Structures are given as C-alpha cells and as structure tokens.
PDB file of C-alpha atoms in Angstrom:
ATOM      1  CA  MET H   1     131.254 233.270 -49.537  1.00  0.00           C
ATOM      2  CA  GLU H   2     130.963 230.070 -51.003  1.00  0.00           C
ATOM      3  CA  ARG H   3     128.216 227.374 -49.543  1.00  0.00           C
ATOM      4  CA  ARG H   4     127.323 223.576 -49.405  1.00  0.00           C
ATOM      5  CA  SER H   5     124.953 221.347 -48.694  1.00  0.00           C
ATOM      6  CA  LEU H   6     124.944 217.592 -49.933  1.00  0.00           C
ATOM      7  CA  GLN H   7     124.611 214.177 -48.161  1.00  0.00           C
ATOM      8  CA  VAL H   8     127.957 212.016 -48.043  1.00  0.00           C
ATOM      9  CA  PRO H   9     128.188 210.044 -51.394  1.00  0.00           C
ATOM     10  CA  ASP H  10     128.424 205.707 -50.400  1.00  0.00           C
ATOM     11  CA  GLY H  11     131.923 205.879 -52.340  1.00  0.00           C
ATOM     12  CA  LEU H  12     132.684 208.806 -49.991  1.00  0.00           C
ATOM     13  CA  ALA H  13     132.460 207.089 -46.248  1.00  0.00           C
ATOM     14  CA  GLY H  14     135.470 206.120 -44.942  1.00  0.00           C
ATOM     15  CA  LYS H  15     137.686 208.512 -46.542  1.00  0.00           C
ATOM     16  CA  ARG H  16     139.688 211.532 -44.935  1.00  0.00           C
ATOM     17  CA  VAL H  17     138.191 215.152 -45.131  1.00  0.00           C
ATOM     18  CA  ASP H  18     140.696 217.448 -47.304  1.00  0.00           C
ATOM     19  CA  ALA H  19     140.675 214.187 -50.293  1.00  0.00           C
ATOM     20  CA  ALA H  20     136.988 213.043 -50.080  1.00  0.00           C
ATOM     21  CA  LEU H  21     136.378 216.933 -50.779  1.00  0.00           C
ATOM     22  CA  ALA H  22     138.637 217.706 -53.516  1.00  0.00           C
ATOM     23  CA  SER H  23     137.020 214.528 -55.165  1.00  0.00           C
ATOM     24  CA  LEU H  24     133.804 215.844 -54.589  1.00  0.00           C
ATOM     25  CA  LEU H  25     134.150 219.568 -55.134  1.00  0.00           C
ATOM     26  CA  GLY H  26     136.930 219.718 -57.398  1.00  0.00           C
ATOM     27  CA  PHE H  27     138.934 221.548 -55.240  1.00  0.00           C
ATOM     28  CA  SER H  28     143.675 220.682 -55.534  1.00  0.00           C
ATOM     29  CA  ARG H  29     144.560 218.924 -52.082  1.00  0.00           C
ATOM     30  CA  THR H  30     145.944 221.492 -50.156  1.00  0.00           C
ATOM     31  CA  PHE H  31     142.813 224.312 -51.217  1.00  0.00           C
ATOM     32  CA  ALA H  32     140.460 221.400 -50.098  1.00  0.00           C
ATOM     33  CA  ALA H  33     142.911 220.949 -46.967  1.00  0.00           C
ATOM     34  CA  GLU H  34     143.523 225.540 -45.814  1.00  0.00           C
ATOM     35  CA  ILE H  35     138.862 225.071 -46.404  1.00  0.00           C
ATOM     36  CA  VAL H  36     138.485 222.247 -43.136  1.00  0.00           C
ATOM     37  CA  GLU H  37     141.421 224.326 -40.497  1.00  0.00           C
ATOM     38  CA  GLN H  38     139.898 227.469 -41.248  1.00  0.00           C
ATOM     39  CA  GLY H  39     136.744 225.430 -39.842  1.00  0.00           C
ATOM     40  CA  GLY H  40     134.516 225.673 -43.371  1.00  0.00           C
ATOM     41  CA  VAL H  41     133.211 221.660 -42.674  1.00  0.00           C
ATOM     42  CA  THR H  42     130.822 220.048 -40.527  1.00  0.00           C
ATOM     43  CA  LEU H  43     130.059 216.662 -41.008  1.00  0.00           C
ATOM     44  CA  ASP H  44     126.185 216.405 -38.834  1.00  0.00           C
ATOM     45  CA  GLY H  45     127.309 219.535 -37.503  1.00  0.00           C
ATOM     46  CA  ARG H  46     130.240 218.614 -35.774  1.00  0.00           C
ATOM     47  CA  GLU H  47     133.332 220.536 -37.136  1.00  0.00           C
ATOM     48  CA  LEU H  48     135.212 218.477 -38.845  1.00  0.00           C
ATOM     49  CA  ALA H  49     139.976 218.859 -39.128  1.00  0.00           C
ATOM     50  CA  LYS H  50     141.008 217.052 -42.104  1.00  0.00           C
ATOM     51  CA  SER H  51     141.881 213.985 -40.723  1.00  0.00           C
ATOM     52  CA  ASP H  52     138.612 212.707 -39.687  1.00  0.00           C
ATOM     53  CA  ARG H  53     136.262 210.294 -41.943  1.00  0.00           C
ATOM     54  CA  LEU H  54     134.429 211.088 -43.563  1.00  0.00           C
ATOM     55  CA  SER H  55     130.731 208.335 -42.627  1.00  0.00           C
ATOM     56  CA  ALA H  56     128.223 206.800 -45.014  1.00  0.00           C
ATOM     57  CA  ASP H  57     124.865 209.257 -45.254  1.00  0.00           C
ATOM     58  CA  GLY H  58     126.112 212.212 -43.067  1.00  0.00           C
ATOM     59  CA  TRP H  59     124.779 216.102 -44.427  1.00  0.00           C
ATOM     60  CA  LEU H  60     128.171 218.006 -45.678  1.00  0.00           C
ATOM     61  CA  GLU H  61     127.828 221.512 -45.210  1.00  0.00           C
ATOM     62  CA  VAL H  62     131.077 223.564 -47.496  1.00  0.00           C
ATOM     63  CA  THR H  63     131.483 226.896 -46.484  1.00  0.00           C
ATOM     64  CA  TRP H  64     135.038 228.708 -48.737  1.00  0.00           C
ATOM     65  CA  HIS H  65     136.037 232.002 -49.640  1.00  0.00           C
ATOM     66  CA  GLU H  66     136.380 231.565 -53.189  1.00  0.00           C
ATOM     67  CA  ARG H  67     139.922 232.654 -54.605  1.00  0.00           C
ATOM     68  CA  ARG H  68     141.888 234.036 -57.873  1.00  0.00           C
ATOM     69  CA  GLY H  69     143.751 231.319 -59.202  1.00  0.00           C
ATOM     70  CA  PRO H  70     147.474 231.458 -59.672  1.00  0.00           C
ATOM     71  CA  GLU H  71     147.953 234.109 -62.405  1.00  0.00           C
ATOM     72  CA  ILE H  72     149.284 233.577 -65.897  1.00  0.00           C
ATOM     73  CA  ILE H  73     153.166 235.696 -65.962  1.00  0.00           C
ATOM     74  CA  PRO H  74     154.201 235.431 -69.816  1.00  0.00           C
ATOM     75  CA  VAL H  75     158.381 234.983 -69.859  1.00  0.00           C
ATOM     76  CA  VAL H  76     160.443 233.875 -72.073  1.00  0.00           C
ATOM     77  CA  VAL H  77     162.409 230.406 -71.481  1.00  0.00           C
ATOM     78  CA  PRO H  78     165.081 230.865 -73.716  1.00  0.00           C
ATOM     79  CA  ASP H  79     165.298 226.489 -73.652  1.00  0.00           C
ATOM     80  CA  LEU H  80     162.360 225.156 -74.046  1.00  0.00           C
ATOM     81  CA  LYS H  81     162.871 224.351 -77.725  1.00  0.00           C
ATOM     82  CA  ILE H  82     158.813 224.822 -79.865  1.00  0.00           C
ATOM     83  CA  VAL H  83     158.743 220.726 -81.840  1.00  0.00           C
ATOM     84  CA  HIS H  84     155.125 220.935 -83.516  1.00  0.00           C
ATOM     85  CA  ASP H  85     152.741 224.108 -83.740  1.00  0.00           C
ATOM     86  CA  ASP H  86     149.483 223.973 -85.733  1.00  0.00           C
ATOM     87  CA  ASP H  87     145.666 225.021 -85.060  1.00  0.00           C
ATOM     88  CA  ASP H  88     145.314 223.036 -82.114  1.00  0.00           C
ATOM     89  CA  ILE H  89     148.326 221.704 -80.644  1.00  0.00           C
ATOM     90  CA  VAL H  90     151.664 222.679 -79.687  1.00  0.00           C
ATOM     91  CA  VAL H  91     154.361 220.532 -78.692  1.00  0.00           C
ATOM     92  CA  ILE H  92     157.151 221.173 -76.594  1.00  0.00           C
ATOM     93  CA  ASP H  93     159.973 220.304 -75.700  1.00  0.00           C
ATOM     94  CA  LYS H  94     160.510 220.628 -72.224  1.00  0.00           C
ATOM     95  CA  PRO H  95     163.529 221.713 -69.536  1.00  0.00           C
ATOM     96  CA  ALA H  96     164.166 220.571 -66.073  1.00  0.00           C
ATOM     97  CA  GLY H  97     162.978 224.017 -63.946  1.00  0.00           C
ATOM     98  CA  VAL H  98     159.896 224.784 -65.643  1.00  0.00           C
ATOM     99  CA  ALA H  99     156.496 223.621 -64.250  1.00  0.00           C
ATOM    100  CA  ALA H 100     153.459 223.028 -66.035  1.00  0.00           C
ATOM    101  CA  HIS H 101     151.524 225.720 -65.710  1.00  0.00           C
ATOM    102  CA  PRO H 102     150.860 228.152 -62.030  1.00  0.00           C
ATOM    103  CA  SER H 103     150.109 226.976 -58.961  1.00  0.00           C
ATOM    104  CA  LEU H 104     149.800 228.281 -55.367  1.00  0.00           C
ATOM    105  CA  GLY H 105     153.874 228.322 -54.105  1.00  0.00           C
ATOM    106  CA  TRP H 106     155.742 227.553 -57.054  1.00  0.00           C
ATOM    107  CA  GLN H 107     157.004 230.945 -58.700  1.00  0.00           C
ATOM    108  CA  GLY H 108     159.202 230.458 -60.627  1.00  0.00           C
ATOM    109  CA  PRO H 109     158.842 229.957 -64.978  1.00  0.00           C
ATOM    110  CA  THR H 110     155.879 227.582 -66.026  1.00  0.00           C
ATOM    111  CA  VAL H 111     155.095 226.162 -69.926  1.00  0.00           C
ATOM    112  CA  LEU H 112     152.174 227.972 -70.369  1.00  0.00           C
ATOM    113  CA  GLY H 113     154.273 231.604 -68.800  1.00  0.00           C
ATOM    114  CA  ALA H 114     156.607 230.023 -71.680  1.00  0.00           C
ATOM    115  CA  LEU H 115     154.028 229.099 -74.204  1.00  0.00           C
ATOM    116  CA  ALA H 116     152.179 233.290 -73.340  1.00  0.00           C
ATOM    117  CA  GLY H 117     156.070 235.114 -73.124  1.00  0.00           C
ATOM    118  CA  ALA H 118     156.306 233.476 -77.165  1.00  0.00           C
ATOM    119  CA  GLY H 119     152.812 235.387 -78.739  1.00  0.00           C
ATOM    120  CA  TYR H 120     151.009 231.461 -78.451  1.00  0.00           C
ATOM    121  CA  ARG H 121     146.788 232.429 -77.320  1.00  0.00           C
ATOM    122  CA  ILE H 122     145.270 228.843 -75.953  1.00  0.00           C
ATOM    123  CA  ALA H 123     141.965 228.965 -76.433  1.00  0.00           C
ATOM    124  CA  THR H 124     140.289 226.836 -74.486  1.00  0.00           C
ATOM    125  CA  SER H 125     137.543 226.058 -71.366  1.00  0.00           C
ATOM    126  CA  GLY H 126     139.719 224.409 -68.786  1.00  0.00           C
ATOM    127  CA  PRO H 127     139.871 226.038 -66.002  1.00  0.00           C
ATOM    128  CA  ALA H 128     142.841 229.977 -66.672  1.00  0.00           C
ATOM    129  CA  GLU H 129     145.758 228.905 -64.737  1.00  0.00           C
ATOM    130  CA  ARG H 130     145.115 225.053 -66.812  1.00  0.00           C
ATOM    131  CA  GLN H 131     144.489 226.464 -69.761  1.00  0.00           C
ATOM    132  CA  GLY H 132     144.954 223.876 -72.998  1.00  0.00           C
ATOM    133  CA  ILE H 133     147.164 221.521 -69.760  1.00  0.00           C
ATOM    134  CA  VAL H 134     145.851 217.996 -70.907  1.00  0.00           C
ATOM    135  CA  HIS H 135     149.228 216.264 -69.209  1.00  0.00           C
ATOM    136  CA  ARG H 136     151.522 217.318 -66.820  1.00  0.00           C
ATOM    137  CA  LEU H 137     155.753 216.883 -66.909  1.00  0.00           C
ATOM    138  CA  ASP H 138     156.967 217.368 -63.354  1.00  0.00           C
ATOM    139  CA  VAL H 139     158.412 220.716 -62.471  1.00  0.00           C
ATOM    140  CA  GLY H 140     162.599 218.146 -62.037  1.00  0.00           C
ATOM    141  CA  THR H 141     161.376 216.464 -65.133  1.00  0.00           C
ATOM    142  CA  SER H 142     162.251 217.229 -68.497  1.00  0.00           C
ATOM    143  CA  GLY H 143     160.822 216.410 -72.108  1.00  0.00           C
ATOM    144  CA  LEU H 144     158.093 216.686 -74.737  1.00  0.00           C
ATOM    145  CA  MET H 145     154.359 217.856 -73.770  1.00  0.00           C
ATOM    146  CA  VAL H 146     151.389 218.816 -75.714  1.00  0.00           C
ATOM    147  CA  VAL H 147     149.592 221.862 -75.138  1.00  0.00           C
ATOM    148  CA  SER H 148     146.043 222.270 -76.276  1.00  0.00           C
ATOM    149  CA  LYS H 149     144.904 225.391 -78.091  1.00  0.00           C
ATOM    150  CA  SER H 150     141.214 224.795 -79.624  1.00  0.00           C
ATOM    151  CA  GLU H 151     138.744 223.666 -77.141  1.00  0.00           C
ATOM    152  CA  ARG H 152     138.216 220.220 -79.856  1.00  0.00           C
ATOM    153  CA  ALA H 153     142.113 219.725 -79.501  1.00  0.00           C
ATOM    154  CA  TYR H 154     141.023 219.635 -75.191  1.00  0.00           C
ATOM    155  CA  SER H 155     137.930 217.423 -75.223  1.00  0.00           C
ATOM    156  CA  GLU H 156     139.175 214.764 -78.018  1.00  0.00           C
ATOM    157  CA  LEU H 157     142.926 215.100 -76.219  1.00  0.00           C
ATOM    158  CA  LYS H 158     141.371 214.633 -72.269  1.00  0.00           C
ATOM    159  CA  ARG H 159     139.496 212.192 -73.596  1.00  0.00           C
ATOM    160  CA  ALA H 160     142.770 210.218 -75.411  1.00  0.00           C
ATOM    161  CA  PHE H 161     144.979 210.194 -72.233  1.00  0.00           C
ATOM    162  CA  HIS H 162     141.962 209.920 -69.990  1.00  0.00           C
ATOM    163  CA  ASP H 163     141.534 206.057 -72.463  1.00  0.00           C
ATOM    164  CA  ARG H 164     144.748 205.041 -72.679  1.00  0.00           C
ATOM    165  CA  GLU H 165     144.932 206.143 -76.120  1.00  0.00           C
ATOM    166  CA  VAL H 166     148.562 207.954 -76.404  1.00  0.00           C
ATOM    167  CA  ASP H 167     152.264 206.758 -75.942  1.00  0.00           C
ATOM    168  CA  LYS H 168     153.881 207.777 -73.206  1.00  0.00           C
ATOM    169  CA  ILE H 169     157.950 206.808 -73.366  1.00  0.00           C
ATOM    170  CA  TYR H 170     160.650 207.706 -70.403  1.00  0.00           C
ATOM    171  CA  HIS H 171     164.023 207.004 -69.475  1.00  0.00           C
ATOM    172  CA  ALA H 172     165.309 207.085 -66.432  1.00  0.00           C
ATOM    173  CA  VAL H 173     168.541 206.094 -64.563  1.00  0.00           C
ATOM    174  CA  VAL H 174     167.382 204.611 -62.118  1.00  0.00           C
ATOM    175  CA  GLN H 175     169.725 202.979 -59.131  1.00  0.00           C
ATOM    176  CA  GLY H 176     170.789 199.239 -58.831  1.00  0.00           C
ATOM    177  CA  HIS H 177     169.669 196.809 -61.547  1.00  0.00           C
ATOM    178  CA  PRO H 178     165.627 195.846 -61.508  1.00  0.00           C
ATOM    179  CA  ASP H 179     165.629 192.125 -60.500  1.00  0.00           C
ATOM    180  CA  PRO H 180     164.143 190.910 -62.902  1.00  0.00           C
ATOM    181  CA  PHE H 181     165.664 193.570 -66.393  1.00  0.00           C
ATOM    182  CA  ALA H 182     162.168 193.572 -67.352  1.00  0.00           C
ATOM    183  CA  GLY H 183     158.859 193.273 -65.960  1.00  0.00           C
ATOM    184  CA  THR H 184     155.597 195.506 -65.425  1.00  0.00           C
ATOM    185  CA  ILE H 185     155.000 197.973 -62.136  1.00  0.00           C
ATOM    186  CA  GLU H 186     151.389 197.852 -60.621  1.00  0.00           C
ATOM    187  CA  GLY H 187     150.545 199.095 -57.671  1.00  0.00           C
ATOM    188  CA  PRO H 188     147.705 201.719 -56.475  1.00  0.00           C
ATOM    189  CA  ILE H 189     149.432 205.441 -56.353  1.00  0.00           C
ATOM    190  CA  GLY H 190     147.704 207.933 -53.375  1.00  0.00           C
ATOM    191  CA  ARG H 191     149.064 210.687 -51.274  1.00  0.00           C
ATOM    192  CA  HIS H 192     151.656 210.354 -48.679  1.00  0.00           C
ATOM    193  CA  PRO H 193     150.551 209.678 -45.551  1.00  0.00           C
ATOM    194  CA  GLY H 194     152.952 211.494 -44.143  1.00  0.00           C
ATOM    195  CA  SER H 195     153.454 214.497 -46.796  1.00  0.00           C
ATOM    196  CA  GLU H 196     151.719 217.460 -48.216  1.00  0.00           C
ATOM    197  CA  TRP H 197     153.626 216.998 -51.672  1.00  0.00           C
ATOM    198  CA  LYS H 198     154.838 213.118 -51.386  1.00  0.00           C
ATOM    199  CA  PHE H 199     153.361 210.681 -53.234  1.00  0.00           C
ATOM    200  CA  ALA H 200     153.596 206.378 -52.172  1.00  0.00           C
ATOM    201  CA  VAL H 201     152.263 203.078 -53.309  1.00  0.00           C
ATOM    202  CA  THR H 202     148.755 202.654 -50.910  1.00  0.00           C
ATOM    203  CA  ARG H 203     146.084 200.522 -50.770  1.00  0.00           C
ATOM    204  CA  ASP H 204     143.141 202.714 -51.544  1.00  0.00           C
ATOM    205  CA  GLY H 205     145.508 204.704 -53.803  1.00  0.00           C
ATOM    206  CA  LYS H 206     144.427 204.923 -58.064  1.00  0.00           C
ATOM    207  CA  PRO H 207     145.460 201.715 -60.121  1.00  0.00           C
ATOM    208  CA  SER H 208     148.569 203.053 -61.978  1.00  0.00           C
ATOM    209  CA  VAL H 209     150.693 200.977 -64.617  1.00  0.00           C
ATOM    210  CA  THR H 210     154.414 201.526 -65.366  1.00  0.00           C
ATOM    211  CA  HIS H 211     156.561 198.692 -68.040  1.00  0.00           C
ATOM    212  CA  TYR H 212     159.898 198.978 -68.183  1.00  0.00           C
ATOM    213  CA  VAL H 213     162.603 197.391 -69.728  1.00  0.00           C
ATOM    214  CA  THR H 214     166.895 197.110 -68.857  1.00  0.00           C
ATOM    215  CA  LEU H 215     168.818 199.406 -71.629  1.00  0.00           C
ATOM    216  CA  GLU H 216     172.086 199.524 -70.135  1.00  0.00           C
ATOM    217  CA  ALA H 217     173.538 198.564 -66.807  1.00  0.00           C
ATOM    218  CA  PHE H 218     176.379 200.572 -65.054  1.00  0.00           C
ATOM    219  CA  PRO H 219     178.169 199.634 -61.726  1.00  0.00           C
ATOM    220  CA  TYR H 220     175.516 201.434 -59.865  1.00  0.00           C
ATOM    221  CA  ALA H 221     173.030 202.070 -61.666  1.00  0.00           C
ATOM    222  CA  SER H 222     170.488 200.682 -64.767  1.00  0.00           C
ATOM    223  CA  LEU H 223     169.724 203.043 -67.525  1.00  0.00           C
ATOM    224  CA  LEU H 224     166.353 201.963 -68.494  1.00  0.00           C
ATOM    225  CA  GLU H 225     162.883 202.638 -71.047  1.00  0.00           C
ATOM    226  CA  ILE H 226     159.550 203.297 -69.434  1.00  0.00           C
ATOM    227  CA  GLU H 227     156.319 202.512 -70.999  1.00  0.00           C
ATOM    228  CA  LEU H 228     153.368 204.681 -69.173  1.00  0.00           C
ATOM    229  CA  GLU H 229     150.269 202.965 -69.800  1.00  0.00           C
ATOM    230  CA  THR H 230     148.316 205.587 -66.943  1.00  0.00           C
ATOM    231  CA  GLY H 231     149.603 208.924 -65.961  1.00  0.00           C
ATOM    232  CA  ARG H 232     149.656 209.056 -62.000  1.00  0.00           C
ATOM    233  CA  THR H 233     151.458 212.080 -60.614  1.00  0.00           C
ATOM    234  CA  HIS H 234     155.501 211.306 -59.770  1.00  0.00           C
ATOM    235  CA  GLN H 235     153.775 207.942 -61.554  1.00  0.00           C
ATOM    236  CA  ILE H 236     157.536 206.277 -62.091  1.00  0.00           C
ATOM    237  CA  ARG H 237     158.906 207.982 -59.213  1.00  0.00           C
ATOM    238  CA  VAL H 238     157.386 206.040 -57.447  1.00  0.00           C
ATOM    239  CA  HIS H 239     157.145 203.272 -58.762  1.00  0.00           C
ATOM    240  CA  MET H 240     160.844 202.744 -59.302  1.00  0.00           C
ATOM    241  CA  SER H 241     160.686 203.816 -55.204  1.00  0.00           C
ATOM    242  CA  ALA H 242     158.366 201.634 -54.301  1.00  0.00           C
ATOM    243  CA  GLN H 243     161.030 198.542 -55.900  1.00  0.00           C
ATOM    244  CA  ARG H 244     163.697 199.661 -54.253  1.00  0.00           C
ATOM    245  CA  HIS H 245     165.874 201.102 -56.919  1.00  0.00           C
ATOM    246  CA  PRO H 246     164.839 205.433 -56.895  1.00  0.00           C
ATOM    247  CA  CYS H 247     165.032 208.293 -60.366  1.00  0.00           C
ATOM    248  CA  VAL H 248     169.244 209.271 -59.697  1.00  0.00           C
ATOM    249  CA  GLY H 249     169.456 212.033 -58.430  1.00  0.00           C
ATOM    250  CA  ASP H 250     165.171 211.770 -56.986  1.00  0.00           C
ATOM    251  CA  SER H 251     166.482 213.370 -53.535  1.00  0.00           C
ATOM    252  CA  MET H 252     162.034 213.735 -52.607  1.00  0.00           C
ATOM    253  CA  TYR H 253     162.044 209.632 -53.196  1.00  0.00           C
ATOM    254  CA  GLY H 254     164.776 208.197 -51.812  1.00  0.00           C
ATOM    255  CA  ALA H 255     168.180 208.452 -54.759  1.00  0.00           C
ATOM    256  CA  ASP H 256     171.738 208.142 -52.998  1.00  0.00           C
ATOM    257  CA  PRO H 257     172.846 211.183 -52.384  1.00  0.00           C
ATOM    258  CA  THR H 258     176.739 210.203 -52.670  1.00  0.00           C
ATOM    259  CA  LEU H 259     175.672 209.516 -56.318  1.00  0.00           C
ATOM    260  CA  THR H 260     174.130 212.242 -56.976  1.00  0.00           C
ATOM    261  CA  GLU H 261     176.511 214.662 -56.318  1.00  0.00           C
ATOM    262  CA  LYS H 262     179.529 212.745 -58.671  1.00  0.00           C
ATOM    263  CA  LEU H 263     176.729 213.063 -61.651  1.00  0.00           C
ATOM    264  CA  GLY H 264     176.714 215.895 -60.754  1.00  0.00           C
ATOM    265  CA  LEU H 265     172.355 215.886 -60.878  1.00  0.00           C
ATOM    266  CA  GLN H 266     170.221 218.897 -59.610  1.00  0.00           C
ATOM    267  CA  ARG H 267     167.150 216.988 -60.043  1.00  0.00           C
ATOM    268  CA  GLN H 268     166.108 213.507 -61.295  1.00  0.00           C
ATOM    269  CA  TRP H 269     167.280 212.067 -64.358  1.00  0.00           C
ATOM    270  CA  LEU H 270     164.043 211.217 -65.670  1.00  0.00           C
ATOM    271  CA  HIS H 271     163.841 213.103 -69.649  1.00  0.00           C
ATOM    272  CA  ALA H 272     160.194 211.904 -71.592  1.00  0.00           C
ATOM    273  CA  MET H 273     161.728 210.806 -74.924  1.00  0.00           C
ATOM    274  CA  LYS H 274     158.621 209.797 -77.352  1.00  0.00           C
ATOM    275  CA  LEU H 275     155.056 211.047 -77.047  1.00  0.00           C
ATOM    276  CA  GLY H 276     152.512 209.798 -79.871  1.00  0.00           C
ATOM    277  CA  PHE H 277     148.499 209.843 -80.361  1.00  0.00           C
ATOM    278  CA  LYS H 278     145.983 210.486 -82.503  1.00  0.00           C
ATOM    279  CA  HIS H 279     146.108 214.501 -83.611  1.00  0.00           C
ATOM    280  CA  PRO H 280     142.957 216.189 -83.092  1.00  0.00           C
ATOM    281  CA  GLY H 281     141.841 217.780 -85.534  1.00  0.00           C
ATOM    282  CA  SER H 282     143.016 214.749 -88.599  1.00  0.00           C
ATOM    283  CA  GLY H 283     142.783 211.769 -86.605  1.00  0.00           C
ATOM    284  CA  GLU H 284     146.243 211.254 -88.356  1.00  0.00           C
ATOM    285  CA  TYR H 285     148.278 209.340 -85.967  1.00  0.00           C
ATOM    286  CA  ILE H 286     152.029 211.597 -85.079  1.00  0.00           C
ATOM    287  CA  GLU H 287     154.679 211.163 -82.879  1.00  0.00           C
ATOM    288  CA  PHE H 288     157.784 213.593 -81.571  1.00  0.00           C
ATOM    289  CA  LYS H 289     161.014 212.453 -80.364  1.00  0.00           C
ATOM    290  CA  SER H 290     163.460 213.623 -77.578  1.00  0.00           C
ATOM    291  CA  SER H 291     167.486 214.190 -76.828  1.00  0.00           C
ATOM    292  CA  TYR H 292     169.458 214.593 -73.933  1.00  0.00           C
ATOM    293  CA  PRO H 293     169.826 217.499 -72.240  1.00  0.00           C
ATOM    294  CA  ALA H 294     173.064 218.311 -71.061  1.00  0.00           C
ATOM    295  CA  ASP H 295     172.565 217.840 -67.679  1.00  0.00           C
ATOM    296  CA  LEU H 296     171.145 214.258 -67.831  1.00  0.00           C
ATOM    297  CA  GLN H 297     173.592 213.711 -70.938  1.00  0.00           C
ATOM    298  CA  GLN H 298     177.394 214.287 -68.321  1.00  0.00           C
ATOM    299  CA  ALA H 299     175.809 211.796 -65.769  1.00  0.00           C
ATOM    300  CA  LEU H 300     175.231 208.968 -68.536  1.00  0.00           C
ATOM    301  CA  ALA H 301     178.254 209.729 -69.797  1.00  0.00           C
ATOM    302  CA  VAL H 302     180.233 209.459 -65.794  1.00  0.00           C
ATOM    303  CA  LEU H 303     178.180 206.860 -65.508  1.00  0.00           C
ATOM    304  CA  GLN H 304     180.089 204.202 -68.649  1.00  0.00           C
ATOM    305  CA  GLY H 305     183.222 205.757 -68.085  1.00  0.00           C
ATOM    306  CA  VAL H 306     183.679 208.369 -71.062  1.00  0.00           C
TER     307      VAL H 306
END
C-alpha cells in the first residue's frame, strides 16, 4: 500500500481530482481515476469523487496499491521497417495497428515489442514499459518514429521534443477544403469532457500549434502537409476536427463513414512523412523521410480518379 499526504498546490486549485492527481503524482489519467473511484483520495478528511474539484490550501491524502506496468511482449511485425540504427537511436517506419508502447487495455503489437522481437535492446531510465520512447504516434497513424537506445539519447531527445527543436511533418487527407488553404491553428488541447479516450480543444488545455498547407484539392477532400509545433496527443486529429475538416477515415473525430467506405479505409488518413533532429551523439542534423503505405496510396488514387 502506497500513501502520500500533501497540500494542494495553488496551480491545481479548481482542477478535477483525477486530472490533478495525474499531474501531481505522475499517474496516467485512467489510473488516477481508478484510485479516486476506490475511495483512495480525501481532501481535508472528505472522500472525493473523480469529478470533484480541488480547493486551494486543502490537505490531500492519497492511498493506492502499486501495480505492475504492462509487459513488453516480443513480437514479429513484418511491416515495421528499420530506417536507421546506431548505438544511440533507432528510427522506424511504423505501420498502422501498432501502438508505441504497452498500455493497459491494449492487446495488440507495440513498437517496443517489435524491436524486442527483432533483437534490439533499449537501455534507458524511462518507465519500464516505455523505455526509449520520446514521442508517440497513434495506433492508427503510420510513419516515422525515433526510439532512444542509450541514456544520453533518451535525455537529449526528450529535451529536444520538449523545447520544440524537432521537425515533424505529416501528410493528412481531410474532409472538405480548409479556408484559407494554408494557415495556423492554435487551440489548447485537453481531455474531452465527455470521453475517457478522446481529446478536444478546451479552455484549460495545453497550448497547441498546428501549421498546414494544402497540397492538392479533390471534390470532397484535401491533401494537406502539416507541421507540428507542439506534440499533443491526437493533435492533428483534434485541430482538424475543430475546424470541421476531420481526417478522412477518423470515426472518433467525426469523419463521414460514407466517404471512408468509398476510399476503403480502416483508419484515419494520416502519415508521419518527415522527421528531423540533431543526433544526440554527434550533434549533426539528420532527417528521415517516409512514403505512403499501400492503404493510403489506394485511397488517394480513388480521390484522384486514377
């Protein structure tokens, strides 16, 4: 049994209990909610529900049972390509249907499991089930990811992603035609108030900036090149949906199922095309590029009338 007693910091006053607990103790939002639901959180002696708000200067008591993180299971993922490999990093081209790392509730393959299955050893101080992971792609998003193999790479790349020193370029097919054809979307992103799994533009979310330019327009959709200035979960999907131009195939964020079916898609049309950063060992700028996988190529061909 683990226990923490602490005063509510000023910055968390007014926050939902589950969100505040996740921020305060480094838990996942899901685990924080479980602790609250099991009666493990009191404020000045009063048991809280996860939707309750914290009050300034209140005294928080948190009690929970430590649990083992999800296990990394070695697995062979034939479509996962090794783009670059050295003593510090491995850059991969991730297929759709593969998560970045193990998590509770996910039963499918993971990037770390695929690397373990291919004989790669990741040695960093990150959480056991997330070792080497410095950024993530959604399960349904394909494209380039870098995984740290050494401690110095992990520390340096975590800093570089945090300080916005990494170039991240995506291509996306979205519904309709953004107006203007090129622009910047700025909207804070946080948890969706009505869903455990979705995100949304919210007043108290984290600052998020997305730049886009239209590469090609079709009768019902547009191909965009997107550069992320920040790296929030589901950022492109949330920002484009908030503009009423969701990624084609993205049922979670409002895509038209008729168009999705016409294009033969089983996931959102979103691909991490380019990744550039200073190598954590040499300091030299390196850049990697990826081409569209077969399902996205086929959907694009249908839109182009090829």
